[in-house]
Coordinates of N, CA and C in Angstrom, one line a residue:
X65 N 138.5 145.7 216.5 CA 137.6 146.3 215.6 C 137.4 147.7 216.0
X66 N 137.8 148.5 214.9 CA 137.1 150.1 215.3 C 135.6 150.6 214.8
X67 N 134.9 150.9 215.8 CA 133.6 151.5 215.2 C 133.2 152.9 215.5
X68 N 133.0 153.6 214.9 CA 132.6 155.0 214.7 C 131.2 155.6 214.0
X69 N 130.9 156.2 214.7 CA 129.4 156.4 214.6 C 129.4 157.8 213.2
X70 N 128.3 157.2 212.1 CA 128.9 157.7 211.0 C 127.8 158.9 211.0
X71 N 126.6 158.9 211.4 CA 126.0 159.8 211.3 C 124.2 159.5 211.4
X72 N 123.6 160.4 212.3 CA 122.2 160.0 213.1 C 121.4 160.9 212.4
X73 N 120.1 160.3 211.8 CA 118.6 161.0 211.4 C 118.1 160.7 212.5
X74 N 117.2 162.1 213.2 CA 115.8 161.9 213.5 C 114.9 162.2 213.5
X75 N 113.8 161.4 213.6 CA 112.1 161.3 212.3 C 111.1 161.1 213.8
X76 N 109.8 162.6 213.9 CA 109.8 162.0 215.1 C 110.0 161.4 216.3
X77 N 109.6 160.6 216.5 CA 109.9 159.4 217.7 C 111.1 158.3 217.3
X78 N 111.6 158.1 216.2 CA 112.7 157.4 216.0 C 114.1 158.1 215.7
X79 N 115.0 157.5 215.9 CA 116.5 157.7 215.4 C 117.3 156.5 214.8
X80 N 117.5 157.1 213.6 CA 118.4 155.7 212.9 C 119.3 156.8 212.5
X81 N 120.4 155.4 212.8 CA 122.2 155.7 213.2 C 122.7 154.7 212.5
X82 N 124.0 155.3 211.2 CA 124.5 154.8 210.6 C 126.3 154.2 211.4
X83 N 126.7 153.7 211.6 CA 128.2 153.0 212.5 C 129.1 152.3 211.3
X84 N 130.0 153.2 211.1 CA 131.4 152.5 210.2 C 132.3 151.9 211.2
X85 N 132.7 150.1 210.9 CA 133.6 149.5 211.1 C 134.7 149.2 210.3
X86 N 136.1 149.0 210.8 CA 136.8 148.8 210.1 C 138.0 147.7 211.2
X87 N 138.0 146.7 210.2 CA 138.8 145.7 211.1 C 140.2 145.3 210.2
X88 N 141.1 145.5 210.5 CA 142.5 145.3 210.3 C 143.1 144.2 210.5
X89 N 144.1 143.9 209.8 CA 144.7 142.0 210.5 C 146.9 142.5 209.8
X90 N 146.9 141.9 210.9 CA 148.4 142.0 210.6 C 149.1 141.6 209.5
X91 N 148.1 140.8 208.9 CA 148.5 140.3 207.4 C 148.1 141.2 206.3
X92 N 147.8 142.4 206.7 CA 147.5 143.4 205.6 C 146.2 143.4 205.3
X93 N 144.9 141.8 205.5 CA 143.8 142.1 205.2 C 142.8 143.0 206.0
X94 N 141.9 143.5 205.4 CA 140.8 144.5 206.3 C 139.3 144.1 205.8
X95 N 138.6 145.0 206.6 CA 137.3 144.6 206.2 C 136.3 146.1 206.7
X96 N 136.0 146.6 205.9 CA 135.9 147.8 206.4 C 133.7 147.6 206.1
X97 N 132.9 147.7 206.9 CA 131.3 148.0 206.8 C 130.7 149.1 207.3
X98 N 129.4 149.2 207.0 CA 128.4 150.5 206.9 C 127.4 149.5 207.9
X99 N 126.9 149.8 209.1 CA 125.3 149.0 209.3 C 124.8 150.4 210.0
X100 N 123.4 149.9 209.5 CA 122.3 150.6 210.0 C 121.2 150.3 211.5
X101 N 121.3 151.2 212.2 CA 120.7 150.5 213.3 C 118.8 151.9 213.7
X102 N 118.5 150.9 213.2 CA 117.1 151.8 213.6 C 115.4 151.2 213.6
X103 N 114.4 151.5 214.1 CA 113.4 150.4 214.3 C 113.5 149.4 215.1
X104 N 114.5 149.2 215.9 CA 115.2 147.6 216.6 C 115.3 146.6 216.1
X105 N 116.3 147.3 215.1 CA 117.3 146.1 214.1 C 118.6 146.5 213.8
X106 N 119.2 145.7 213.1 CA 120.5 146.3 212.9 C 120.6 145.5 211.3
X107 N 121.1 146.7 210.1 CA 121.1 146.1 209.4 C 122.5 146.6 208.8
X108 N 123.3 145.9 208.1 CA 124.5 145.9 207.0 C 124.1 146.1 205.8
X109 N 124.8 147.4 205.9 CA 124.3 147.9 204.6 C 125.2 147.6 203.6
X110 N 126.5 147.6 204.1 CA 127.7 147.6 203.2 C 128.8 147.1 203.7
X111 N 130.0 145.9 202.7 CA 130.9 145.3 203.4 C 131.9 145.4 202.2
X112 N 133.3 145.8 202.6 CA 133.9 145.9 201.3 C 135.5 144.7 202.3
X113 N 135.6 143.7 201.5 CA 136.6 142.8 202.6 C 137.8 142.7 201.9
X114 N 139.0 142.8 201.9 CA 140.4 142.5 201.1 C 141.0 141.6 201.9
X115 N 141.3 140.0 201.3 CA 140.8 139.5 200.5 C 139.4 139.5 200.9
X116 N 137.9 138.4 199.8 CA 136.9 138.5 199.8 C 136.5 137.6 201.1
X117 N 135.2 137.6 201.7 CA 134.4 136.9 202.8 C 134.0 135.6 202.5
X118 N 134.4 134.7 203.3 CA 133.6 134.0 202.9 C 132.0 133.7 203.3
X119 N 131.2 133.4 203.1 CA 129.8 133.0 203.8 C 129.7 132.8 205.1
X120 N 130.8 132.0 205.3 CA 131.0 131.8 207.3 C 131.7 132.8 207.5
X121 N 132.4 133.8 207.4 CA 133.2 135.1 207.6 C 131.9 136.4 207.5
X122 N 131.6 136.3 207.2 CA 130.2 137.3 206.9 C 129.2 136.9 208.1
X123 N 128.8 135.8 208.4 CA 128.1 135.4 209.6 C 128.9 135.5 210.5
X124 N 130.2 135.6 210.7 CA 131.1 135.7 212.1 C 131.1 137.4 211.8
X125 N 131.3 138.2 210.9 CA 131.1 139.6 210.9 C 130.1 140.1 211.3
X126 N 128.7 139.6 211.1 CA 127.4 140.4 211.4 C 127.2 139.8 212.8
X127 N 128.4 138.6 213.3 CA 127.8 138.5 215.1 C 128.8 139.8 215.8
X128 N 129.7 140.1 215.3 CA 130.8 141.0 215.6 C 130.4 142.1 215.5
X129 N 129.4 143.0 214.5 CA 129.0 144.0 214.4 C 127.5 143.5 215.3
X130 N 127.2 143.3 215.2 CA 125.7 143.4 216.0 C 126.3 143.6 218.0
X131 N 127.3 142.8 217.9 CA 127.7 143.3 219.5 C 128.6 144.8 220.1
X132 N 128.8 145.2 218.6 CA 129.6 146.3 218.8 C 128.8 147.3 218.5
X133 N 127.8 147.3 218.0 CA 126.7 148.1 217.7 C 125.9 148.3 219.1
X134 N 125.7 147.0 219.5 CA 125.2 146.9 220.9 C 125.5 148.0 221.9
X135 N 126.9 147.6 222.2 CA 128.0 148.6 223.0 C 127.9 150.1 222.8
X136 N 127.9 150.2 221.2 CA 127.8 151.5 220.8 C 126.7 152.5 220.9
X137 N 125.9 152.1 221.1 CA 124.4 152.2 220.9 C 123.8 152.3 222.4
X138 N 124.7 151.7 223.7 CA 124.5 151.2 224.8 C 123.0 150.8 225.4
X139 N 123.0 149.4 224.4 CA 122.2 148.6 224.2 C 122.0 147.0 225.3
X140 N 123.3 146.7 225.7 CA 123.3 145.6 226.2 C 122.6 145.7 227.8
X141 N 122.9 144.3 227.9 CA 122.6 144.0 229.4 C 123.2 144.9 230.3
X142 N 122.9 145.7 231.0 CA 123.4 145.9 232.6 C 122.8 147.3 232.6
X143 N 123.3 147.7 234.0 CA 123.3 149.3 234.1 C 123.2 150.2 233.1
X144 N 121.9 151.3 232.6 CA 122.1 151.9 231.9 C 121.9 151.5 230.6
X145 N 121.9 150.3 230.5 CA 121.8 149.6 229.3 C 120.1 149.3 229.1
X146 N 119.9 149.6 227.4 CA 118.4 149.2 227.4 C 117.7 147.6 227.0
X147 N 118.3 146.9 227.7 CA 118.4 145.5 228.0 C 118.2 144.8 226.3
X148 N 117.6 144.2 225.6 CA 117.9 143.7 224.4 C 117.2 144.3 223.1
X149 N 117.1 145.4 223.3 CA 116.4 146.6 222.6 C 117.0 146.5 221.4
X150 N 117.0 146.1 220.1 CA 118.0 146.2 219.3 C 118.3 145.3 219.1
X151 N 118.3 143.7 219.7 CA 119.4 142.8 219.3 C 118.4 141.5 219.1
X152 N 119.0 140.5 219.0 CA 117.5 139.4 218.7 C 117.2 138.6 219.9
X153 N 116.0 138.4 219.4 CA 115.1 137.8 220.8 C 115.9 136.5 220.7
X154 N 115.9 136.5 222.2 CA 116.8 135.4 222.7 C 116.0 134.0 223.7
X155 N 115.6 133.1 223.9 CA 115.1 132.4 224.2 C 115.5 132.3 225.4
X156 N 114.9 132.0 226.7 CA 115.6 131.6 228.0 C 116.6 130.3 227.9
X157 N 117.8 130.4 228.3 CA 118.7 129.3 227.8 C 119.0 128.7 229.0
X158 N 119.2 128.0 230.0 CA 119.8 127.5 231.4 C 121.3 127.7 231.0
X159 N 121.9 128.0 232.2 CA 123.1 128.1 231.8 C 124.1 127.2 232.8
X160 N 125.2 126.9 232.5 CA 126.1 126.0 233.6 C 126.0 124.5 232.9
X161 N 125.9 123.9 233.6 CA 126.1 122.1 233.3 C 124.4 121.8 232.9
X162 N 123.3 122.3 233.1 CA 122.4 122.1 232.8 C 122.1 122.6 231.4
X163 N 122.4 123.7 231.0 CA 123.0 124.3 229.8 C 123.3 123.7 229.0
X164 N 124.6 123.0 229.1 CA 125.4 122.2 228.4 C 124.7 120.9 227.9
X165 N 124.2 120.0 229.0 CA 123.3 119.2 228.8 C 122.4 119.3 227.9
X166 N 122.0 120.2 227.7 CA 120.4 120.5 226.7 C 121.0 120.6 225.3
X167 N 122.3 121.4 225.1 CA 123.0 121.5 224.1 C 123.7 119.8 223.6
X168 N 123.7 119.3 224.6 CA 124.5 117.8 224.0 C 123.0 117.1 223.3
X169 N 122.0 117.5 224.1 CA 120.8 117.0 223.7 C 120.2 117.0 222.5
X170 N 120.3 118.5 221.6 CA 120.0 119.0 220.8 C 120.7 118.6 219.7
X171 N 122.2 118.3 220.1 CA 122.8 118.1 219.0 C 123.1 117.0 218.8
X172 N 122.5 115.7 219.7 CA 122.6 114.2 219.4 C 121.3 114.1 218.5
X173 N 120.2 114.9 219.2 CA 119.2 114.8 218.2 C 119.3 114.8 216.9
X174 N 120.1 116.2 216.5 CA 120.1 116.6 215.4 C 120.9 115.5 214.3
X175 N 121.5 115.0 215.1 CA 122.6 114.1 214.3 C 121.4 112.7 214.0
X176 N 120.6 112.3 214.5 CA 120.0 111.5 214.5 C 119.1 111.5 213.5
X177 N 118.4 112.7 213.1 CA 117.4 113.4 212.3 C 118.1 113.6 211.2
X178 N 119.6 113.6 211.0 CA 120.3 113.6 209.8 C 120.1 115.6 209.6
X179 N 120.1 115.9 210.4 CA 120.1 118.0 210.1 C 121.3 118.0 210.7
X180 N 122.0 119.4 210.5 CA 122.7 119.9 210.9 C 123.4 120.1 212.1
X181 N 124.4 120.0 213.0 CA 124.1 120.0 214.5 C 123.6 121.6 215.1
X182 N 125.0 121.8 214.6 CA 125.7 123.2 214.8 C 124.3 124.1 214.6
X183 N 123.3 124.1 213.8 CA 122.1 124.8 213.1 C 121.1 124.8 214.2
X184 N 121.4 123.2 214.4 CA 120.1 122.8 215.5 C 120.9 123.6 217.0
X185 N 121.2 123.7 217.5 CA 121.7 124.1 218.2 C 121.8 126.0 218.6
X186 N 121.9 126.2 217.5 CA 121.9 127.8 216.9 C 120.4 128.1 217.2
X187 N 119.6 127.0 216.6 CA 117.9 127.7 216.9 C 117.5 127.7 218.1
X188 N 118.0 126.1 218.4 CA 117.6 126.1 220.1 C 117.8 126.7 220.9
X189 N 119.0 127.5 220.5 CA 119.4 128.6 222.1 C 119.4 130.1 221.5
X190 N 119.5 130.2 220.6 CA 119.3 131.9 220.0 C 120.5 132.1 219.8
X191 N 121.6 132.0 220.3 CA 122.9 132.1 219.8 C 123.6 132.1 218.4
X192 N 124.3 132.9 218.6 CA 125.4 133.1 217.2 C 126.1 131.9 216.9
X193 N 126.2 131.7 215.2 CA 127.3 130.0 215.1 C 128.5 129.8 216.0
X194 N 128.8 130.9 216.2 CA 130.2 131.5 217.1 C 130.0 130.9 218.6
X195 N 128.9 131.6 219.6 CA 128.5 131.1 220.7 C 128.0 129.7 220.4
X196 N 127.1 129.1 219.8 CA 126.4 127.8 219.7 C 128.0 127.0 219.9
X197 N 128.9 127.3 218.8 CA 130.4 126.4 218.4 C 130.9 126.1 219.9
X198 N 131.0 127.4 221.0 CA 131.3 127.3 222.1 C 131.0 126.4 223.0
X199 N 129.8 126.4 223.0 CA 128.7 126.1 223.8 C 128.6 124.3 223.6
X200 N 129.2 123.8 222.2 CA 129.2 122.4 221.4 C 130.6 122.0 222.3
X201 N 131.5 122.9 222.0 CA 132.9 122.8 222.5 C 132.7 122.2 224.2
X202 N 132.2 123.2 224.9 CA 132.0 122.9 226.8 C 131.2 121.7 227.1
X203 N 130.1 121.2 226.0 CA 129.4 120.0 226.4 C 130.8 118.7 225.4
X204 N 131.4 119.1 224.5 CA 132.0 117.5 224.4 C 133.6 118.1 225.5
X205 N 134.0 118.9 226.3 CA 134.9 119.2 227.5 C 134.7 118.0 228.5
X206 N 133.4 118.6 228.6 CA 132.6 118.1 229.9 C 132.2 116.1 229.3
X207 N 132.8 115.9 228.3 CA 132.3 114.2 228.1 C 131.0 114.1 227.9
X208 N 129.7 115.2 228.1 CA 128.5 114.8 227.0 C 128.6 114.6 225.9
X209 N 129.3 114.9 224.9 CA 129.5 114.6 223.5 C 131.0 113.8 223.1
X210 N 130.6 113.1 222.3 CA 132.0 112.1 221.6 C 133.3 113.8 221.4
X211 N 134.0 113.2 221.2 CA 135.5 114.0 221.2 C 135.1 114.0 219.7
X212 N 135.8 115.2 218.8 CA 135.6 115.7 216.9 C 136.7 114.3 216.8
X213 N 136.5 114.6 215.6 CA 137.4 113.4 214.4 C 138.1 114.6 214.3
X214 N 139.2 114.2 213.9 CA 140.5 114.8 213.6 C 140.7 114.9 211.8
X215 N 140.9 116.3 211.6 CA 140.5 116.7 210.1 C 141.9 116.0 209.4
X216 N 142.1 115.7 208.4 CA 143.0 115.3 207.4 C 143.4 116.2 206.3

């Protein structure tokens, strides 16, 4: 993904900064967007995709642009970084096998309650469908969760 900073207003105490991405694929498709990052948010303003997005392609794009924005913006965790300034509130999550566990938990639940897993799961930990999908993946690895059915 290339992102390039398209151009910065600032209004007193704030700065909002416009970032053009453009992502390429060897198959000739692209996906070229406009987001706006200002007030500590980040928003998409514009997405122009060849071929079109689907609904789950658009939520795998706005986790893609929100971390590159991050980066760009040098927003993230660490050094120098203005720790989650910008990005969404994240819930304390345990991480490692205890982690995982809470996630097998969540998503036996969910299945039980007849909702979504993948959703339940996504709220419970603040994570992206992307991370959450991971995170589903490491707990049925690890034998907390039944192994997927095999698509047809």
């Amino acid at each position: 993904m290339a992102v390039r900073p398209a151009w910065e207003v600032r209004e007193s105490e704030g700065v909002t900064r416009w970032f053009e991405f453009r992502l390429a694929f060897a198959d000739g498709a692209r996906v070229d967007a406009l987001a706006l990052v200002g007030g500590g948010c980040v928003c998409v303003e514009e997405v122009r995709a060849q071929p079109a997005l689907s609904l789950d392609d658009l939520a795998v794009l706005a986790d893609w642009i929100e971390e590159s924005v991050a980066e760009a913006c040098d927003t993230g965790p660490g050094p120098g970084g203005r720790g989650s300034e910008g990005r969404r509130a994240r819930s304390a999550w345990p991480r490692g096998a205890e982690g995982r566990l809470l996630v097998a938990r969540e998503y036996r639940a969910a299945q039980r309650d007849g909702v979504d897993p993948v959703l339940a799961v996504m709220g419970a930990t603040g994570h992206s469908r992307r991370t959450s999908l991971r995170l589903i993946g490491q707990a049925r690895d690890e034998g907390l969760l039944s192994p997927r059915r095999a698509r047809r």
